Amino acid sequence: MVNSSKVKVICRTTRVLKPVIDAKTNEILGVRLFGEGAHEIINIITVAMNARLPYTTLRDQIYTILL
């Protein structure tokens, strides 16, 4: 579960973000997203998957959109 100010304001705090990562390449193979705001992050994850970027590329960024 991810907590953010936005989530607290809209009173919907149940979240699931579960990535599947290749242990050898660190590439994102898939992701399960559930909850308010999931649509805000799926496109970012899709770009990383299509570019075959390691998950660390997304992990190490600063985001203004929070799930």
mmCIF file of N, CA, C and O in Angstrom:
data_model
loop_
_atom_site.group_PDB
_atom_site.id
_atom_site.type_symbol
_atom_site.label_atom_id
_atom_site.label_comp_id
_atom_site.label_asym_id
_atom_site.label_seq_id
_atom_site.Cartn_x
_atom_site.Cartn_y
_atom_site.Cartn_z
ATOM 1 N N MET A 1 0.843 -1.170 0.000
ATOM 2 C CA MET A 1 0.000 0.000 0.000
ATOM 3 C C MET A 1 0.891 1.236 0.000
ATOM 4 O O MET A 1 1.874 1.312 0.698
ATOM 5 N N VAL A 2 0.519 2.214 -0.801
ATOM 6 C CA VAL A 2 1.260 3.458 -0.892
ATOM 7 C C VAL A 2 0.417 4.561 -0.284
ATOM 8 O O VAL A 2 -0.760 4.684 -0.572
ATOM 9 N N ASN A 3 1.001 5.360 0.582
ATOM 10 C CA ASN A 3 0.284 6.477 1.189
ATOM 11 C C ASN A 3 0.753 7.785 0.573
ATOM 12 O O ASN A 3 1.928 7.997 0.374
ATOM 13 N N SER A 4 -0.172 8.665 0.292
ATOM 14 C CA SER A 4 0.156 9.994 -0.196
ATOM 15 C C SER A 4 -0.916 10.959 0.278
ATOM 16 O O SER A 4 -2.005 10.558 0.675
ATOM 17 N N SER A 5 -0.618 12.237 0.206
ATOM 18 C CA SER A 5 -1.597 13.245 0.604
ATOM 19 C C SER A 5 -2.843 13.167 -0.249
ATOM 20 O O SER A 5 -3.966 13.288 0.228
ATOM 21 N N LYS A 6 -2.667 12.971 -1.556
ATOM 22 C CA LYS A 6 -3.805 12.889 -2.476
ATOM 23 C C LYS A 6 -4.726 11.741 -2.087
ATOM 24 O O LYS A 6 -5.935 11.877 -2.060
ATOM 25 N N VAL A 7 -4.145 10.603 -1.782
ATOM 26 C CA VAL A 7 -4.921 9.431 -1.393
ATOM 27 C C VAL A 7 -5.724 9.719 -0.132
ATOM 28 O O VAL A 7 -6.890 9.357 -0.023
ATOM 29 N N LYS A 8 -5.110 10.380 0.821
ATOM 30 C CA LYS A 8 -5.803 10.688 2.074
ATOM 31 C C LYS A 8 -6.953 11.664 1.854
ATOM 32 O O LYS A 8 -7.991 11.554 2.485
ATOM 33 N N VAL A 9 -6.785 12.607 0.932
ATOM 34 C CA VAL A 9 -7.828 13.589 0.654
ATOM 35 C C VAL A 9 -9.045 12.916 0.025
ATOM 36 O O VAL A 9 -10.182 13.213 0.377
ATOM 37 N N ILE A 10 -8.818 11.991 -0.902
ATOM 38 C CA ILE A 10 -9.952 11.346 -1.566
ATOM 39 C C ILE A 10 -10.468 10.138 -0.781
ATOM 40 O O ILE A 10 -11.426 9.505 -1.186
ATOM 41 N N CYS A 11 -9.839 9.820 0.344
ATOM 42 C CA CYS A 11 -10.299 8.778 1.274
ATOM 43 C C CYS A 11 -10.345 7.385 0.658
ATOM 44 O O CYS A 11 -11.162 6.561 1.036
ATOM 45 N N ARG A 12 -9.485 7.135 -0.293
ATOM 46 C CA ARG A 12 -9.390 5.790 -0.874
ATOM 47 C C ARG A 12 -7.943 5.343 -0.711
ATOM 48 O O ARG A 12 -7.096 5.665 -1.524
ATOM 49 N N THR A 13 -7.685 4.576 0.328
ATOM 50 C CA THR A 13 -6.303 4.259 0.678
ATOM 51 C C THR A 13 -5.849 2.859 0.272
ATOM 52 O O THR A 13 -4.701 2.513 0.508
ATOM 53 N N THR A 14 -6.715 2.057 -0.324
ATOM 54 C CA THR A 14 -6.319 0.713 -0.737
ATOM 55 C C THR A 14 -5.587 0.807 -2.070
ATOM 56 O O THR A 14 -6.120 1.315 -3.045
ATOM 57 N N ARG A 15 -4.350 0.310 -2.103
ATOM 58 C CA ARG A 15 -3.514 0.354 -3.297
ATOM 59 C C ARG A 15 -2.750 -0.951 -3.442
ATOM 60 O O ARG A 15 -2.307 -1.527 -2.456
ATOM 61 N N VAL A 16 -2.555 -1.365 -4.690
ATOM 62 C CA VAL A 16 -1.678 -2.493 -4.990
ATOM 63 C C VAL A 16 -0.805 -2.086 -6.170
ATOM 64 O O VAL A 16 -1.304 -1.616 -7.179
ATOM 65 N N LEU A 17 0.488 -2.214 -6.015
ATOM 66 C CA LEU A 17 1.437 -2.020 -7.096
ATOM 67 C C LEU A 17 2.445 -3.146 -6.950
ATOM 68 O O LEU A 17 3.280 -3.135 -6.051
ATOM 69 N N LYS A 18 2.313 -4.142 -7.815
ATOM 70 C CA LYS A 18 3.173 -5.321 -7.706
ATOM 71 C C LYS A 18 3.857 -5.575 -9.053
ATOM 72 O O LYS A 18 3.242 -6.067 -9.979
ATOM 73 N N PRO A 19 5.134 -5.222 -9.157
ATOM 74 C CA PRO A 19 5.852 -5.463 -10.403
ATOM 75 C C PRO A 19 6.428 -6.879 -10.457
ATOM 76 O O PRO A 19 6.691 -7.491 -9.428
ATOM 77 N N VAL A 20 6.616 -7.369 -11.675
ATOM 78 C CA VAL A 20 7.320 -8.631 -11.904
ATOM 79 C C VAL A 20 8.612 -8.248 -12.617
ATOM 80 O O VAL A 20 8.580 -7.656 -13.698
ATOM 81 N N ILE A 21 9.734 -8.565 -11.976
ATOM 82 C CA ILE A 21 11.047 -8.134 -12.461
ATOM 83 C C ILE A 21 11.890 -9.347 -12.850
ATOM 84 O O ILE A 21 11.932 -10.340 -12.122
ATOM 85 N N ASP A 22 12.574 -9.260 -13.993
ATOM 86 C CA ASP A 22 13.517 -10.297 -14.399
ATOM 87 C C ASP A 22 14.757 -10.174 -13.517
ATOM 88 O O ASP A 22 15.415 -9.125 -13.495
ATOM 89 N N ALA A 23 15.093 -11.219 -12.795
ATOM 90 C CA ALA A 23 16.200 -11.185 -11.839
ATOM 91 C C ALA A 23 17.559 -10.997 -12.521
ATOM 92 O O ALA A 23 18.482 -10.453 -11.915
ATOM 93 N N LYS A 24 17.692 -11.417 -13.760
ATOM 94 C CA LYS A 24 18.979 -11.302 -14.453
ATOM 95 C C LYS A 24 19.182 -9.932 -15.097
ATOM 96 O O LYS A 24 20.276 -9.386 -15.065
ATOM 97 N N THR A 25 18.125 -9.384 -15.696
ATOM 98 C CA THR A 25 18.262 -8.130 -16.443
ATOM 99 C C THR A 25 17.700 -6.918 -15.707
ATOM 100 O O THR A 25 17.936 -5.791 -16.123
ATOM 101 N N ASN A 26 16.925 -7.161 -14.640
ATOM 102 C CA ASN A 26 16.223 -6.103 -13.891
ATOM 103 C C ASN A 26 15.146 -5.404 -14.716
ATOM 104 O O ASN A 26 14.680 -4.333 -14.345
ATOM 105 N N GLU A 27 14.751 -6.003 -15.849
ATOM 106 C CA GLU A 27 13.689 -5.421 -16.660
ATOM 107 C C GLU A 27 12.332 -5.715 -16.044
ATOM 108 O O GLU A 27 12.127 -6.763 -15.412
ATOM 109 N N ILE A 28 11.400 -4.802 -16.247
ATOM 110 C CA ILE A 28 10.027 -4.988 -15.784
ATOM 111 C C ILE A 28 9.313 -5.878 -16.793
ATOM 112 O O ILE A 28 9.212 -5.536 -17.975
ATOM 113 N N LEU A 29 8.835 -7.019 -16.333
ATOM 114 C CA LEU A 29 8.124 -7.950 -17.211
ATOM 115 C C LEU A 29 6.619 -7.704 -17.201
ATOM 116 O O LEU A 29 5.927 -8.002 -18.160
ATOM 117 N N GLY A 30 6.139 -7.163 -16.121
ATOM 118 C CA GLY A 30 4.714 -6.876 -15.988
ATOM 119 C C GLY A 30 4.471 -6.191 -14.667
ATOM 120 O O GLY A 30 5.373 -6.047 -13.841
ATOM 121 N N VAL A 31 3.242 -5.748 -14.472
ATOM 122 C CA VAL A 31 2.906 -5.064 -13.232
ATOM 123 C C VAL A 31 1.411 -5.195 -12.979
ATOM 124 O O VAL A 31 0.617 -5.222 -13.917
ATOM 125 N N ARG A 32 1.061 -5.332 -11.722
ATOM 126 C CA ARG A 32 -0.347 -5.336 -11.317
ATOM 127 C C ARG A 32 -0.593 -4.039 -10.569
ATOM 128 O O ARG A 32 0.071 -3.748 -9.572
ATOM 129 N N LEU A 33 -1.524 -3.250 -11.075
ATOM 130 C CA LEU A 33 -1.879 -1.979 -10.455
ATOM 131 C C LEU A 33 -3.357 -2.000 -10.109
ATOM 132 O O LEU A 33 -4.182 -2.408 -10.918
ATOM 133 N N PHE A 34 -3.670 -1.554 -8.933
ATOM 134 C CA PHE A 34 -5.061 -1.454 -8.509
ATOM 135 C C PHE A 34 -5.203 -0.258 -7.594
ATOM 136 O O PHE A 34 -4.384 -0.053 -6.703
ATOM 137 N N GLY A 35 -6.212 0.526 -7.823
ATOM 138 C CA GLY A 35 -6.502 1.628 -6.920
ATOM 139 C C GLY A 35 -6.636 2.947 -7.639
ATOM 140 O O GLY A 35 -6.324 3.084 -8.826
ATOM 141 N N GLU A 36 -7.115 3.917 -6.897
ATOM 142 C CA GLU A 36 -7.279 5.275 -7.411
ATOM 143 C C GLU A 36 -5.931 5.792 -7.896
ATOM 144 O O GLU A 36 -4.937 5.715 -7.187
ATOM 145 N N GLY A 37 -5.880 6.283 -9.113
ATOM 146 C CA GLY A 37 -4.646 6.850 -9.649
ATOM 147 C C GLY A 37 -3.765 5.872 -10.405
ATOM 148 O O GLY A 37 -2.714 6.264 -10.892
ATOM 149 N N ALA A 38 -4.162 4.615 -10.510
ATOM 150 C CA ALA A 38 -3.345 3.637 -11.242
ATOM 151 C C ALA A 38 -3.123 4.076 -12.684
ATOM 152 O O ALA A 38 -2.059 3.852 -13.252
ATOM 153 N N HIS A 39 -4.123 4.746 -13.249
ATOM 154 C CA HIS A 39 -4.004 5.212 -14.634
ATOM 155 C C HIS A 39 -2.907 6.260 -14.789
ATOM 156 O O HIS A 39 -2.405 6.479 -15.888
ATOM 157 N N GLU A 40 -2.510 6.883 -13.704
ATOM 158 C CA GLU A 40 -1.491 7.926 -13.782
ATOM 159 C C GLU A 40 -0.074 7.360 -13.905
ATOM 160 O O GLU A 40 0.829 8.054 -14.335
ATOM 161 N N ILE A 41 0.121 6.122 -13.530
ATOM 162 C CA ILE A 41 1.468 5.554 -13.566
ATOM 163 C C ILE A 41 1.643 4.475 -14.638
ATOM 164 O O ILE A 41 2.757 4.190 -15.051
ATOM 165 N N ILE A 42 0.564 3.902 -15.149
ATOM 166 C CA ILE A 42 0.684 2.794 -16.094
ATOM 167 C C ILE A 42 1.430 3.199 -17.361
ATOM 168 O O ILE A 42 2.210 2.418 -17.903
ATOM 169 N N ASN A 43 1.233 4.417 -17.849
ATOM 170 C CA ASN A 43 1.929 4.839 -19.063
ATOM 171 C C ASN A 43 3.430 4.973 -18.846
ATOM 172 O O ASN A 43 4.218 4.657 -19.731
ATOM 173 N N ILE A 44 3.833 5.412 -17.673
ATOM 174 C CA ILE A 44 5.257 5.521 -17.349
ATOM 175 C C ILE A 44 5.886 4.131 -17.335
ATOM 176 O O ILE A 44 6.978 3.911 -17.870
ATOM 177 N N ILE A 45 5.188 3.188 -16.739
ATOM 178 C CA ILE A 45 5.697 1.819 -16.668
ATOM 179 C C ILE A 45 5.755 1.192 -18.060
ATOM 180 O O ILE A 45 6.721 0.510 -18.404
ATOM 181 N N THR A 46 4.743 1.463 -18.887
ATOM 182 C CA THR A 46 4.720 0.929 -20.246
ATOM 183 C C THR A 46 5.898 1.441 -21.064
ATOM 184 O O THR A 46 6.528 0.677 -21.805
ATOM 185 N N VAL A 47 6.230 2.710 -20.940
ATOM 186 C CA VAL A 47 7.388 3.273 -21.648
ATOM 187 C C VAL A 47 8.667 2.557 -21.206
ATOM 188 O O VAL A 47 9.491 2.177 -22.037
ATOM 189 N N ALA A 48 8.824 2.358 -19.911
ATOM 190 C CA ALA A 48 10.012 1.665 -19.401
ATOM 191 C C ALA A 48 10.073 0.231 -19.922
ATOM 192 O O ALA A 48 11.157 -0.249 -20.286
ATOM 193 N N MET A 49 8.933 -0.440 -19.966
ATOM 194 C CA MET A 49 8.903 -1.818 -20.467
ATOM 195 C C MET A 49 9.247 -1.860 -21.956
ATOM 196 O O MET A 49 10.043 -2.701 -22.388
ATOM 197 N N ASN A 50 8.664 -0.967 -22.746
ATOM 198 C CA ASN A 50 8.930 -0.945 -24.191
ATOM 199 C C ASN A 50 10.379 -0.597 -24.501
ATOM 200 O O ASN A 50 10.944 -1.095 -25.478
ATOM 201 N N ALA A 51 10.974 0.242 -23.678
ATOM 202 C CA ALA A 51 12.380 0.628 -23.873
ATOM 203 C C ALA A 51 13.344 -0.370 -23.235
ATOM 204 O O ALA A 51 14.562 -0.196 -23.338
ATOM 205 N N ARG A 52 12.785 -1.370 -22.567
ATOM 206 C CA ARG A 52 13.574 -2.412 -21.894
ATOM 207 C C ARG A 52 14.524 -1.814 -20.856
ATOM 208 O O ARG A 52 15.666 -2.263 -20.702
ATOM 209 N N LEU A 53 14.019 -0.822 -20.138
ATOM 210 C CA LEU A 53 14.813 -0.186 -19.081
ATOM 211 C C LEU A 53 14.761 -1.024 -17.810
ATOM 212 O O LEU A 53 13.748 -1.659 -17.532
ATOM 213 N N PRO A 54 15.817 -1.010 -17.022
ATOM 214 C CA PRO A 54 15.762 -1.700 -15.732
ATOM 215 C C PRO A 54 14.806 -0.967 -14.794
ATOM 216 O O PRO A 54 14.618 0.251 -14.906
ATOM 217 N N TYR A 55 14.221 -1.691 -13.856
ATOM 218 C CA TYR A 55 13.287 -1.087 -12.910
ATOM 219 C C TYR A 55 13.945 0.034 -12.112
ATOM 220 O O TYR A 55 13.287 0.969 -11.665
ATOM 221 N N THR A 56 15.254 -0.033 -11.967
ATOM 222 C CA THR A 56 15.961 0.987 -11.198
ATOM 223 C C THR A 56 15.851 2.372 -11.833
ATOM 224 O O THR A 56 15.949 3.383 -11.137
ATOM 225 N N THR A 57 15.636 2.429 -13.138
ATOM 226 C CA THR A 57 15.452 3.711 -13.810
ATOM 227 C C THR A 57 14.221 4.416 -13.253
ATOM 228 O O THR A 57 14.257 5.621 -12.987
ATOM 229 N N LEU A 58 13.135 3.687 -13.055
ATOM 230 C CA LEU A 58 11.922 4.272 -12.485
ATOM 231 C C LEU A 58 12.077 4.473 -10.977
ATOM 232 O O LEU A 58 11.630 5.482 -10.437
ATOM 233 N N ARG A 59 12.697 3.531 -10.328
ATOM 234 C CA ARG A 59 12.858 3.611 -8.873
ATOM 235 C C ARG A 59 13.611 4.861 -8.440
ATOM 236 O O ARG A 59 13.303 5.479 -7.437
ATOM 237 N N ASP A 60 14.605 5.262 -9.224
ATOM 238 C CA ASP A 60 15.491 6.346 -8.835
ATOM 239 C C ASP A 60 15.023 7.735 -9.262
ATOM 240 O O ASP A 60 15.764 8.703 -9.103
ATOM 241 N N GLN A 61 13.837 7.839 -9.813
ATOM 242 C CA GLN A 61 13.296 9.117 -10.250
ATOM 243 C C GLN A 61 12.450 9.777 -9.181
ATOM 244 O O GLN A 61 11.987 9.114 -8.243
ATOM 245 N N ILE A 62 12.216 11.068 -9.326
ATOM 246 C CA ILE A 62 11.313 11.798 -8.440
ATOM 247 C C ILE A 62 10.034 12.059 -9.233
ATOM 248 O O ILE A 62 10.083 12.538 -10.368
ATOM 249 N N TYR A 63 8.889 11.741 -8.636
ATOM 250 C CA TYR A 63 7.599 11.881 -9.311
ATOM 251 C C TYR A 63 6.714 12.874 -8.574
ATOM 252 O O TYR A 63 6.709 12.916 -7.349
ATOM 253 N N THR A 64 5.964 13.646 -9.334
ATOM 254 C CA THR A 64 4.996 14.553 -8.729
ATOM 255 C C THR A 64 3.632 13.914 -8.646
ATOM 256 O O THR A 64 2.763 14.397 -7.954
ATOM 257 N N ILE A 65 3.435 12.810 -9.377
ATOM 258 C CA ILE A 65 2.179 12.067 -9.358
ATOM 259 C C ILE A 65 2.372 10.878 -8.434
ATOM 260 O O ILE A 65 3.293 10.099 -8.606
ATOM 261 N N LEU A 66 1.522 10.747 -7.444
ATOM 262 C CA LEU A 66 1.634 9.637 -6.491
ATOM 263 C C LEU A 66 0.392 8.768 -6.539
ATOM 264 O O LEU A 66 -0.707 9.268 -6.642
ATOM 265 N N LEU A 67 0.615 7.483 -6.453
ATOM 266 C CA LEU A 67 -0.505 6.551 -6.334
ATOM 267 C C LEU A 67 -1.011 6.550 -4.927
ATOM 268 O O LEU A 67 -0.301 6.609 -3.999
#
